[in-house]
Coordinates of N, CA and C in Angstrom, one line a residue:
Chain A
D97 N 88.0 88.3 76.2 CA 87.9 89.7 76.2 C 88.1 90.2 77.7
V98 N 89.2 90.9 77.9 CA 89.5 91.4 79.3 C 88.4 92.4 79.7
K99 N 88.2 92.4 81.0 CA 87.2 93.4 81.4 C 87.2 93.7 82.9
V100 N 86.5 94.8 83.2 CA 86.2 95.2 84.5 C 84.7 95.1 84.7
T101 N 84.3 94.3 85.7 CA 82.9 94.0 85.9 C 82.4 94.7 87.2
Q102 N 81.4 95.5 87.1 CA 80.7 96.1 88.2 C 79.4 95.4 88.5
S103 N 79.1 95.1 89.7 CA 78.1 94.1 90.1 C 76.7 94.6 89.7
S104 N 76.4 95.9 89.7 CA 75.1 96.3 89.4 C 75.1 97.5 88.4
R105 N 74.2 97.5 87.5 CA 74.1 98.6 86.5 C 73.3 99.8 87.1
Y106 N 72.2 99.4 87.8 CA 71.4 100.4 88.5 C 71.1 99.9 89.9
L107 N 71.1 100.9 90.8 CA 70.8 100.6 92.2 C 70.0 101.7 92.8
V108 N 69.0 101.4 93.6 CA 68.3 102.4 94.3 C 68.3 102.0 95.8
K109 N 68.8 103.0 96.6 CA 68.9 102.7 98.0 C 68.3 103.9 98.8
R110 N 68.0 103.6 100.1 CA 67.4 104.6 100.9 C 68.4 105.3 101.7
T111 N 68.1 106.5 102.1 CA 69.0 107.4 102.9 C 69.3 106.6 104.2
G112 N 70.6 106.6 104.5 CA 71.1 105.9 105.8 C 71.5 104.5 105.6
E113 N 71.2 103.9 104.5 CA 71.6 102.5 104.2 C 73.1 102.4 104.0
K114 N 73.6 101.2 104.3 CA 75.0 100.9 104.0 C 75.0 100.3 102.6
V115 N 75.8 100.8 101.7 CA 75.8 100.4 100.3 C 77.1 99.8 99.9
F116 N 77.1 98.7 99.2 CA 78.3 98.1 98.8 C 78.3 98.0 97.2
L117 N 79.4 98.6 96.6 CA 79.5 98.5 95.2 C 80.7 97.7 94.9
E118 N 80.5 96.6 94.1 CA 81.6 95.7 93.9 C 82.2 95.8 92.5
C119 N 83.5 95.6 92.4 CA 84.2 95.7 91.1 C 85.2 94.6 91.1
V120 N 85.2 93.8 89.9 CA 86.1 92.7 89.7 C 86.8 92.9 88.4
Q121 N 88.1 92.7 88.3 CA 88.8 92.8 87.1 C 89.6 91.4 86.8
D122 N 89.7 91.1 85.6 CA 90.3 89.8 85.2 C 91.6 89.9 84.5
M123 N 92.2 91.1 84.6 CA 93.5 91.4 83.9 C 94.7 91.3 84.7
D124 N 94.6 90.9 86.0 CA 95.7 90.8 86.9 C 96.4 92.2 87.1
H125 N 95.6 93.2 87.0 CA 96.1 94.6 87.2 C 96.4 94.8 88.7
E126 N 97.5 95.6 88.9 CA 97.8 95.9 90.3 C 96.9 97.1 90.8
N127 N 96.6 98.0 89.9 CA 96.0 99.3 90.4 C 94.5 99.3 90.1
M128 N 93.7 99.7 91.1 CA 92.3 99.9 90.9 C 91.8 101.2 91.5
F129 N 90.7 101.7 90.9 CA 90.3 103.1 91.2 C 88.8 103.1 91.3
W130 N 88.3 104.0 92.1 CA 86.8 104.3 92.1 C 86.7 105.8 91.8
Y131 N 85.9 106.1 90.8 CA 85.5 107.5 90.4 C 84.0 107.6 90.5
R132 N 83.6 108.9 90.7 CA 82.2 109.2 90.5 C 82.1 110.2 89.4
Q133 N 81.0 110.1 88.6 CA 80.9 111.0 87.5 C 79.5 111.8 87.6
D134 N 79.6 113.1 87.6 CA 78.4 113.9 87.7 C 78.4 114.9 86.6
P135 N 77.2 115.3 86.1 CA 77.2 116.2 85.0 C 77.9 117.5 85.3
G136 N 78.7 118.0 84.4 CA 79.5 119.2 84.6 C 80.7 119.2 85.5
L137 N 80.8 118.0 86.2 CA 82.0 117.9 87.2 C 83.0 116.9 86.7
G138 N 82.7 116.2 85.6 CA 83.7 115.2 85.1 C 83.8 114.0 86.0
L139 N 85.0 113.4 86.0 CA 85.3 112.2 86.8 C 86.1 112.7 88.0
R140 N 85.7 112.3 89.2 CA 86.4 112.7 90.4 C 86.8 111.4 91.2
L141 N 88.0 111.4 91.6 CA 88.6 110.2 92.2 C 88.2 110.1 93.7
I142 N 87.6 109.0 94.1 CA 87.2 108.8 95.4 C 88.3 108.1 96.2
Y143 N 88.7 106.9 95.8 CA 89.7 106.1 96.4 C 90.5 105.3 95.4
F144 N 91.7 104.9 95.7 CA 92.4 104.1 94.8 C 93.3 103.1 95.6
S145 N 93.8 102.1 94.9 CA 94.6 101.0 95.5 C 95.7 100.6 94.6
Y146 N 96.9 100.5 95.0 CA 98.0 100.1 94.2 C 98.4 98.6 94.5
D147 N 97.8 98.0 95.5 CA 98.1 96.7 95.9 C 97.1 96.1 96.8
V148 N 97.1 94.8 97.0 CA 96.1 94.2 97.9 C 96.3 94.8 99.3
K149 N 95.2 95.0 99.9 CA 95.1 95.5 101.3 C 95.7 97.0 101.4
M150 N 96.0 97.6 100.3 CA 96.5 99.0 100.3 C 95.3 99.9 99.8
K151 N 95.2 101.0 100.4 CA 94.2 102.0 99.9 C 94.7 103.4 100.2
E152 N 94.3 104.3 99.3 CA 94.7 105.7 99.4 C 93.5 106.5 99.1
K153 N 93.3 107.6 99.8 CA 92.2 108.6 99.6 C 92.5 109.3 98.3
G154 N 91.4 109.5 97.5 CA 91.5 110.4 96.4 C 91.1 111.8 96.7
D155 N 90.4 112.5 95.8 CA 90.0 113.9 96.0 C 88.7 114.1 96.8
I156 N 87.8 113.1 96.8 CA 86.6 113.2 97.5 C 86.2 112.0 98.3
P157 N 87.0 111.6 99.3 CA 86.8 110.3 100.0 C 85.7 110.4 101.1
E158 N 85.2 111.6 101.5 CA 84.3 111.7 102.6 C 83.0 111.0 102.3
G159 N 82.6 110.2 103.3 CA 81.4 109.4 103.2 C 81.6 108.0 102.6
Y160 N 82.8 107.7 102.2 CA 83.1 106.5 101.5 C 84.3 105.7 102.2
S161 N 84.3 104.4 102.0 CA 85.5 103.6 102.4 C 85.6 102.5 101.3
V162 N 86.7 101.8 101.3 CA 87.0 100.8 100.3 C 87.6 99.6 101.0
S163 N 87.6 98.5 100.2 CA 88.2 97.3 100.7 C 88.8 96.6 99.5
R164 N 90.1 96.1 99.7 CA 90.7 95.3 98.7 C 91.4 94.2 99.4
E165 N 90.7 93.1 99.5 CA 91.2 91.9 100.2 C 91.8 90.9 99.2
K166 N 91.4 91.0 97.9 CA 92.0 90.2 96.8 C 92.4 91.2 95.7
K167 N 93.4 90.7 94.9 CA 93.9 91.6 93.9 C 92.9 92.0 92.9
E168 N 92.0 91.1 92.6 CA 91.0 91.3 91.5 C 89.8 92.1 91.9
R169 N 89.6 92.3 93.2 CA 88.3 92.8 93.7 C 88.6 94.1 94.5
F170 N 87.8 95.1 94.2 CA 87.9 96.4 94.9 C 86.5 96.9 95.2
S171 N 86.2 97.0 96.4 CA 84.8 97.3 96.8 C 84.7 98.7 97.3
L172 N 83.7 99.4 97.0 CA 83.4 100.8 97.5 C 82.2 100.7 98.4
I173 N 82.4 101.3 99.6 CA 81.3 101.2 100.6 C 80.9 102.6 101.0
L174 N 79.6 102.8 100.9 CA 78.9 104.0 101.4 C 78.4 103.7 102.8
E175 N 79.1 104.3 103.8 CA 78.8 103.9 105.2 C 77.3 104.2 105.5
S176 N 76.8 105.4 105.1 CA 75.4 105.8 105.4 C 75.0 106.6 104.2
A177 N 74.3 106.0 103.3 CA 74.0 106.7 102.0 C 73.2 108.0 102.2
S178 N 73.6 109.0 101.5 CA 72.9 110.3 101.5 C 72.5 110.7 100.1
T179 N 71.6 111.5 99.9 CA 71.1 111.9 98.6 C 72.1 112.5 97.8
N180 N 73.1 113.2 98.4 CA 74.2 113.8 97.6 C 75.2 112.8 97.1
Q181 N 75.0 111.6 97.4 CA 75.8 110.5 96.8 C 75.1 109.8 95.6
T182 N 74.0 110.3 95.2 CA 73.4 109.9 94.0 C 74.3 110.3 92.8
S183 N 74.7 109.3 92.1 CA 75.7 109.5 91.0 C 76.0 108.3 90.2
M184 N 76.8 108.4 89.2 CA 77.3 107.3 88.4 C 78.7 107.0 89.0
Y185 N 78.9 105.7 89.4 CA 80.1 105.3 90.0 C 80.9 104.4 89.0
L186 N 82.1 104.7 88.7 CA 82.9 104.0 87.8 C 84.1 103.4 88.4
C187 N 84.3 102.1 88.2 CA 85.5 101.5 88.7 C 86.5 101.3 87.5
A188 N 87.8 101.4 87.8 CA 88.8 101.3 86.7 C 90.0 100.5 87.3
S189 N 90.7 99.9 86.3 CA 92.0 99.2 86.7 C 93.0 99.5 85.7
S190 N 94.3 99.4 86.1 CA 95.4 99.6 85.2 C 96.6 98.8 85.7
P191 N 97.5 98.5 84.8 CA 98.7 97.8 85.2 C 99.7 98.7 85.8
N192 N 100.7 98.2 86.5 CA 101.8 99.1 87.0 C 102.6 99.7 85.8
Q193 N 103.1 100.9 86.0 CA 103.9 101.5 85.0 C 105.2 100.6 84.9
G194 N 105.7 100.5 83.7 CA 106.9 99.7 83.5 C 106.6 98.2 83.1
K195 N 105.4 97.8 83.4 CA 105.0 96.4 83.0 C 104.6 96.3 81.6
T196 N 104.1 97.4 81.1 CA 103.6 97.5 79.7 C 103.8 98.9 79.1
A197 N 103.9 99.0 77.8 CA 104.1 100.3 77.2 C 102.9 101.2 77.4
N198 N 101.7 100.6 77.4 CA 100.5 101.4 77.5 C 99.8 101.1 78.8
Y199 N 99.6 102.0 79.7 CA 98.9 101.7 80.9 C 97.7 102.6 81.1
G200 N 96.9 102.6 80.0 CA 95.6 103.2 80.1 C 94.7 102.5 81.1
Y201 N 93.7 103.2 81.6 CA 92.7 102.6 82.5 C 91.6 101.9 81.7
T202 N 91.2 100.7 82.3 CA 90.1 100.0 81.7 C 88.9 100.2 82.7
F203 N 87.8 100.8 82.2 CA 86.7 101.1 83.1 C 85.6 100.0 83.0
G204 N 84.9 99.9 84.1 CA 83.7 99.1 84.1 C 82.6 99.9 83.5
S205 N 81.4 99.2 83.4 CA 80.3 99.9 82.7 C 79.6 100.9 83.6
G206 N 79.9 100.9 84.9 CA 79.4 101.9 85.8 C 78.2 101.4 86.6
T207 N 77.9 101.9 87.7 CA 76.7 101.7 88.5 C 76.1 103.0 88.8
R208 N 74.8 103.2 88.3 CA 74.1 104.4 88.5 C 73.3 104.2 89.8
L209 N 73.8 104.9 90.9 CA 73.2 104.8 92.2 C 72.2 106.0 92.4
T210 N 71.0 105.7 92.9 CA 70.1 106.7 93.3 C 69.8 106.5 94.8
V211 N 70.0 107.5 95.6 CA 69.6 107.4 97.0 C 68.4 108.3 97.2
V212 N 67.4 107.6 97.8 CA 66.1 108.3 98.0 C 65.8 108.5 99.4
Chain B
G106 N 96.4 121.1 94.4 CA 96.8 119.9 93.7 C 96.7 120.1 92.1
Q107 N 97.1 119.0 91.5 CA 97.1 119.1 90.0 C 95.7 119.3 89.4
Q108 N 95.6 120.2 88.4 CA 94.4 120.4 87.8 C 94.5 120.3 86.3
V109 N 93.5 119.8 85.6 CA 93.5 119.6 84.2 C 92.3 120.3 83.6
M110 N 92.5 121.3 82.8 CA 91.4 122.1 82.2 C 91.2 121.7 80.8
Q111 N 90.0 121.6 80.4 CA 89.7 121.1 79.0 C 88.7 122.0 78.4
I112 N 88.9 122.5 77.2 CA 87.9 123.3 76.5 C 87.8 122.9 75.0
P113 N 86.7 123.1 74.4 CA 85.5 123.7 75.0 C 84.7 122.6 75.8
Q114 N 83.7 123.0 76.4 CA 82.8 122.1 77.2 C 81.9 121.3 76.2
Y115 N 81.4 122.1 75.2 CA 80.5 121.5 74.2 C 81.0 121.9 72.8
Q116 N 80.7 121.1 71.8 CA 81.0 121.5 70.5 C 80.0 120.8 69.6
H117 N 79.3 121.6 68.8 CA 78.4 121.1 67.8 C 78.9 121.3 66.4
V118 N 79.0 120.3 65.6 CA 79.6 120.4 64.3 C 78.7 119.8 63.2
Q119 N 78.8 120.2 62.0 CA 78.2 119.6 60.9 C 79.0 118.4 60.5
E120 N 78.4 117.3 60.1 CA 79.1 116.1 59.7 C 80.1 116.6 58.5
G121 N 81.3 116.1 58.6 CA 82.3 116.5 57.7 C 83.3 117.7 58.1
E122 N 82.8 118.4 59.1 CA 83.6 119.5 59.7 C 84.7 118.9 60.6
D123 N 85.7 119.7 60.8 CA 86.8 119.2 61.8 C 86.4 119.6 63.2
F124 N 87.1 119.0 64.2 CA 86.8 119.2 65.6 C 88.1 119.2 66.4
T125 N 88.3 120.1 67.3 CA 89.5 120.1 68.1 C 89.1 120.3 69.6
T126 N 89.7 119.6 70.5 CA 89.5 119.8 71.9 C 90.9 120.0 72.5
Y127 N 91.0 120.9 73.5 CA 92.3 121.3 74.1 C 92.3 121.0 75.6
C128 N 93.5 120.7 76.0 CA 93.7 120.3 77.4 C 94.9 121.0 78.0
N129 N 94.8 121.6 79.2 CA 95.9 122.3 79.8 C 96.1 121.8 81.2
S130 N 97.3 121.5 81.6 CA 97.6 121.1 83.0 C 98.3 122.2 83.8
S131 N 98.0 122.3 85.1 CA 98.7 123.2 85.9 C 100.1 122.8 86.3
T132 N 100.4 121.6 86.0 CA 101.8 121.1 86.3 C 102.3 120.3 85.1
T133 N 103.6 120.1 85.1 CA 104.2 119.3 84.0 C 103.8 117.8 84.2
L134 N 103.5 117.2 83.1 CA 103.0 115.8 83.2 C 104.0 114.8 82.7
S135 N 103.9 113.6 83.2 CA 104.8 112.5 82.7 C 104.1 111.9 81.5
N136 N 102.8 111.9 81.5 CA 102.1 111.4 80.3 C 100.7 112.0 80.3
I137 N 100.1 112.0 79.1 CA 98.7 112.4 79.0 C 97.9 111.3 78.2
Q138 N 96.7 111.0 78.6 CA 95.9 110.0 78.0 C 94.6 110.6 77.5
W139 N 94.0 110.0 76.5 CA 92.7 110.5 76.0 C 91.7 109.3 76.0
Y140 N 90.5 109.7 76.4 CA 89.4 108.7 76.5 C 88.2 109.2 75.7
K141 N 87.4 108.2 75.2 CA 86.1 108.6 74.6 C 85.0 107.9 75.4
Q142 N 83.9 108.6 75.6 CA 82.8 108.1 76.3 C 81.6 108.3 75.4
R143 N 81.0 107.2 74.9 CA 79.8 107.3 74.1 C 78.6 107.6 75.0
P144 N 77.6 108.2 74.5 CA 76.4 108.4 75.3 C 75.9 107.1 75.9
G145 N 75.7 107.2 77.3 CA 75.2 106.0 78.0 C 76.3 105.0 78.2
G146 N 77.5 105.2 77.8 CA 78.6 104.3 78.0 C 79.6 104.7 79.0
H147 N 80.8 104.0 79.1 CA 81.8 104.3 80.0 C 83.0 104.8 79.2
P148 N 84.0 105.5 79.9 CA 85.2 106.0 79.2 C 86.0 104.8 78.6
V149 N 86.5 105.0 77.4 CA 87.3 104.0 76.8 C 88.6 104.6 76.4
F150 N 89.7 104.0 76.8 CA 91.0 104.5 76.5 C 91.3 104.5 75.0
L151 N 91.8 105.7 74.5 CA 92.1 105.9 73.1 C 93.6 105.8 72.9
I152 N 94.4 106.6 73.7 CA 95.8 106.7 73.4 C 96.6 107.3 74.6
Q153 N 97.8 107.1 74.6 CA 98.7 107.7 75.6 C 99.9 108.4 74.9
L154 N 100.2 109.6 75.4 CA 101.3 110.4 74.9 C 102.3 110.6 76.0
V155 N 103.6 110.4 75.7 CA 104.6 110.4 76.8 C 105.7 111.4 76.5
K156 N 106.1 111.6 75.2 CA 107.2 112.4 74.9 C 106.9 113.8 74.6
S157 N 107.7 114.7 74.9 CA 107.5 116.1 74.6 C 107.4 116.3 73.1
G158 N 106.3 117.0 72.7 CA 106.1 117.3 71.2 C 105.6 116.1 70.4
E159 N 105.2 115.1 71.1 CA 104.8 113.9 70.4 C 103.5 114.1 69.7
V160 N 103.4 113.5 68.5 CA 102.2 113.5 67.7 C 101.9 112.1 67.3
K161 N 100.6 111.7 67.5 CA 100.2 110.3 67.2 C 98.9 110.4 66.4
K162 N 98.7 109.5 65.5 CA 97.5 109.5 64.7 C 96.8 108.1 64.8
Q163 N 95.5 108.2 64.8 CA 94.6 107.0 64.7 C 93.6 107.4 63.7
K164 N 93.8 106.9 62.4 CA 92.8 107.2 61.3 C 92.6 108.7 61.3
R165 N 91.4 109.2 61.5 CA 91.1 110.6 61.4 C 91.4 111.4 62.7
L166 N 91.9 110.7 63.7 CA 92.2 111.4 65.0 C 93.7 111.7 65.1
T167 N 94.0 112.9 65.4 CA 95.4 113.3 65.6 C 95.6 113.9 67.1
F168 N 96.5 113.3 67.8 CA 96.8 113.7 69.2 C 98.2 114.3 69.3
Q169 N 98.2 115.4 70.0 CA 99.5 116.1 70.2 C 99.8 116.3 71.7
F170 N 101.1 116.3 72.0 CA 101.5 116.6 73.4 C 102.5 117.8 73.3
G171 N 102.2 118.8 74.1 CA 103.0 120.0 73.9 C 104.5 119.8 74.3
E172 N 105.3 120.8 73.8 CA 106.7 120.7 74.1 C 107.1 120.8 75.6
A173 N 106.3 121.5 76.3 CA 106.5 121.7 77.8 C 105.8 120.6 78.6
K174 N 105.1 119.7 77.9 CA 104.4 118.6 78.5 C 103.4 119.1 79.5
K175 N 102.7 120.2 79.2 CA 101.6 120.7 80.0 C 100.3 120.9 79.2
N176 N 100.4 120.7 77.9 CA 99.1 120.8 77.2 C 99.1 119.7 76.1
S177 N 97.8 119.5 75.6 CA 97.6 118.5 74.6 C 96.4 118.9 73.8
S178 N 96.2 118.2 72.7 CA 95.1 118.5 71.9 C 94.7 117.2 71.1
L179 N 93.4 117.1 70.8 CA 92.9 116.0 70.0 C 92.1 116.7 68.8
H180 N 92.5 116.3 67.6 CA 91.9 116.9 66.4 C 91.2 115.7 65.6
I181 N 90.0 115.9 65.3 CA 89.3 114.9 64.4 C 89.0 115.6 63.1
T182 N 89.5 115.0 62.0 CA 89.3 115.5 60.7 C 88.0 114.9 60.1
A183 N 87.2 115.7 59.5 CA 86.0 115.3 58.8 C 85.1 114.4 59.7
T184 N 84.5 115.0 60.7 CA 83.8 114.2 61.7 C 82.6 113.4 61.0
Q185 N 82.3 112.3 61.7 CA 81.2 111.4 61.3 C 80.3 111.3 62.5
T186 N 79.1 110.8 62.3 CA 78.2 110.6 63.4 C 78.7 109.6 64.4
T187 N 79.5 108.7 64.0 CA 80.1 107.8 65.0 C 81.1 108.4 65.9
D188 N 81.5 109.7 65.7 CA 82.4 110.4 66.6 C 81.7 111.0 67.8
V189 N 80.4 110.9 67.8 CA 79.6 111.6 68.9 C 80.0 111.0 70.2
G190 N 80.1 111.8 71.2 CA 80.5 111.4 72.5 C 81.2 112.5 73.3
T191 N 81.7 112.1 74.5 CA 82.5 113.0 75.3 C 83.9 112.6 75.3
Y192 N 84.8 113.5 75.0 CA 86.3 113.2 74.9 C 86.9 113.8 76.1
F193 N 87.6 112.9 76.9 CA 88.3 113.3 78.1 C 89.8 113.3 77.9
C194 N 90.5 114.3 78.4 CA 92.0 114.1 78.5 C 92.2 113.8 80.0
A195 N 93.3 113.2 80.3 CA 93.7 112.8 81.7 C 95.2 112.9 81.8
G196 N 95.7 113.6 82.8 CA 97.1 113.8 82.9 C 97.6 113.1 84.2
Q197 N 98.9 112.7 84.1 CA 99.5 112.0 85.2 C 100.9 112.5 85.4
S198 N 101.2 112.7 86.7 CA 102.5 113.1 87.1 C 103.1 112.0 87.9
G199 N 104.2 111.4 87.4 CA 104.8 110.2 88.1 C 103.8 109.1 88.3
N200 N 103.7 108.5 89.5 CA 102.9 107.4 89.7 C 101.6 107.7 90.4
T201 N 101.2 109.0 90.3 CA 99.9 109.4 90.9 C 98.8 109.0 90.0
P202 N 97.5 108.9 90.5 CA 96.4 108.5 89.6 C 96.2 109.6 88.6
L203 N 95.5 109.2 87.5 CA 95.1 110.2 86.5 C 94.2 111.2 87.0
V204 N 94.4 112.5 86.5 CA 93.5 113.6 86.8 C 92.8 113.9 85.5
F205 N 91.5 113.8 85.5 CA 90.7 113.9 84.3 C 90.3 115.4 84.1
G206 N 90.3 115.8 82.9 CA 89.6 117.1 82.5 C 88.1 116.8 82.6
K207 N 87.3 117.9 82.5 CA 85.8 117.7 82.5 C 85.2 117.2 81.2
G208 N 86.0 117.2 80.2 CA 85.5 116.6 78.9 C 85.0 117.6 78.0
T209 N 85.0 117.2 76.7 CA 84.3 118.0 75.7 C 83.3 117.1 75.0
R210 N 82.0 117.6 75.1 CA 80.9 116.8 74.5 C 80.8 117.2 73.0
L211 N 80.9 116.2 72.1 CA 80.8 116.5 70.7 C 79.5 116.0 70.2
S212 N 78.8 116.9 69.5 CA 77.6 116.5 68.8 C 77.8 116.7 67.3
V213 N 77.4 115.7 66.5 CA 77.6 115.8 65.1 C 76.3 115.8 64.4
I214 N 76.0 116.9 63.6 CA 74.7 117.0 62.9 C 74.9 116.5 61.5
A215 N 74.1 115.5 61.2 CA 74.1 114.8 59.9 C 73.6 115.7 58.8

């Protein structure tokens, strides 16, 4: 069963801490994404990557960075956690267009981060 | 930037009633995708529409892509309690990442 695995389901961190959210996919997908989901705001794109060592800012990159050293792993880093970063974080992956007829995103189960 | 609007935000239906959610993009799309998120779960890919005017069916679910490739709809016939969740549309232009609508939360009253 192919999947996207996020390292933690729930996480509680203190304000100012550096936080690492890990995401691993086993589908050999080229593309990986980080979204945050908040009530009433839907899914908002933080960062994405179309290749190893490549990263692009999404719609809300402020306060975040990412790392993609290997194709299967895409890490989201909160440099100095703040309370307004309390949210559900969703990682997703997809194949390149043209490699398959359907290139829907496969999401991980999410990490619910609380910053206190 | 590209925006995807989705209505309604909430829908409460009696079991057996039909349900429709609508999606509109500010720009012409290369494809539109639909996802379902069960309560407490994560979004799960349902379908992708690529062609102008395309209609696809999955059992009781019917998906349409507008002629201008700027709008889409998802219609569920005779809802069941298993249909409960939030339905998201997501549009894509070229090779840009998906832009998600805010979703329609469906409640089904047995």
